[in-house]
GROMACS .gro file of C-alpha atoms in nm:
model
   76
    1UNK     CA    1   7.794   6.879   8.350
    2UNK     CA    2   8.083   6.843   8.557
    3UNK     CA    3   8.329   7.119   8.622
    4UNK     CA    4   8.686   7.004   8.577
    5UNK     CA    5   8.856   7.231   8.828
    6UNK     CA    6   8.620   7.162   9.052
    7UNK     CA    7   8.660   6.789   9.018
    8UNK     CA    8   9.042   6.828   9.027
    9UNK     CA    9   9.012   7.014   9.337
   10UNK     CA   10   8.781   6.739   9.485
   11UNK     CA   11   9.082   6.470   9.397
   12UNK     CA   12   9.358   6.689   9.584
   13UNK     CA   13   9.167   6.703   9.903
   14UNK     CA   14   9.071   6.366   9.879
   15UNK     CA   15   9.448   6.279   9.826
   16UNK     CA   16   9.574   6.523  10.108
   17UNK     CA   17   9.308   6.388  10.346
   18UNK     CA   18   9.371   6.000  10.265
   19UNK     CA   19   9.760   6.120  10.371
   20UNK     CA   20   9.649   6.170  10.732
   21UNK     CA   21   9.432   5.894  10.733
   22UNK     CA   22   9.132   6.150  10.705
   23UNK     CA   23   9.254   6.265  11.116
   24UNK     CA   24   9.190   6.636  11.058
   25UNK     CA   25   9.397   6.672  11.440
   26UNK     CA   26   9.723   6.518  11.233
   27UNK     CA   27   9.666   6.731  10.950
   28UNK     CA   28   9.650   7.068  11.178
   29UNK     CA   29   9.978   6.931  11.346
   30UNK     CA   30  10.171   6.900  11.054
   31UNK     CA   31  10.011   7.220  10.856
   32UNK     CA   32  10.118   7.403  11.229
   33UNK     CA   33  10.466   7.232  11.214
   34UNK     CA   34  10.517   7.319  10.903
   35UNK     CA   35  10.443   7.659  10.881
   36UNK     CA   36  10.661   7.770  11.214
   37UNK     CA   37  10.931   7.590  10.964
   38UNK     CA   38  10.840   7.839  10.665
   39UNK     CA   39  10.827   8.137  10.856
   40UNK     CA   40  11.192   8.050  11.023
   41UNK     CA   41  11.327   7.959  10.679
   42UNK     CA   42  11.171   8.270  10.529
   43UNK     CA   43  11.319   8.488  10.830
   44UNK     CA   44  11.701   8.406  10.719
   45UNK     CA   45  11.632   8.516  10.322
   46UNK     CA   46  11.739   8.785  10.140
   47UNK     CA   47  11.428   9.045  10.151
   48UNK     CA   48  11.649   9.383   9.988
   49UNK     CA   49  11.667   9.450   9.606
   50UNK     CA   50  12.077   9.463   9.606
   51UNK     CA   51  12.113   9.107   9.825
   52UNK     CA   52  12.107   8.834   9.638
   53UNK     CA   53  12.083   8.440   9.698
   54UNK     CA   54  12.399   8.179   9.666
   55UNK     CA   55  12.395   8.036   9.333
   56UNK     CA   56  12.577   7.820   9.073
   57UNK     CA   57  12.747   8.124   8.913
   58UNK     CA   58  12.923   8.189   9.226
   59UNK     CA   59  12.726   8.516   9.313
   60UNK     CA   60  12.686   8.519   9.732
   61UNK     CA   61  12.489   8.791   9.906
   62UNK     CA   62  12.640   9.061  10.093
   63UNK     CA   63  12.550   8.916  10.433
   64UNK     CA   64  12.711   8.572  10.356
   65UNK     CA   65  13.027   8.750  10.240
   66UNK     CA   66  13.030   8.951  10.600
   67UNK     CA   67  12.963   8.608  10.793
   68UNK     CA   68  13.278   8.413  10.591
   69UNK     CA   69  13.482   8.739  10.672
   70UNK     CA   70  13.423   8.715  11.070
   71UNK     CA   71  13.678   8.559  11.265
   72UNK     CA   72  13.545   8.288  11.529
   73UNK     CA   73  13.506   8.330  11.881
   74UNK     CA   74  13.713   8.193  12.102
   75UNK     CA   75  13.551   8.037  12.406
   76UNK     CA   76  13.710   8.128  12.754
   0.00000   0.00000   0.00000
């Protein structure tokens, strides 16, 4: 008897590994890539309980508010 998750799990790394033409050294450079990305992206988001994200209501964090607010620099 076959599991199902199991053989769903099976498929997904099948698929994953026929996307990088089964060249574990590609997937490690994209999983590496990719990951830097996510921690920079996850580095400029809201973290506090009070701060919250842009959204189709109109609501804009705290932060964004103070960064609109800011005059620009001028360069000498």
């Amino acid at each position: 008897m076959k599991d199902p998750i199991v053989q769903e799990v099976r498929e997904a790394r099948a698929a994953v590994a026929a996307d990088f033409g089964f060249d574990l050294h590609k997937f490690f450079a994209w999983a590496k890539t990719h990951t830097a990305a996510e921690r920079k992206a996850k580095h400029w988001l809201p973290t506090g309980p009070n701060k919250t994200l842009e959204t189709a209501s109109g609501a804009v964090s705290p932060m964004a508010r103070k960064r609109r607010g800011r005059p620009a620099r001028a360069s000498a």
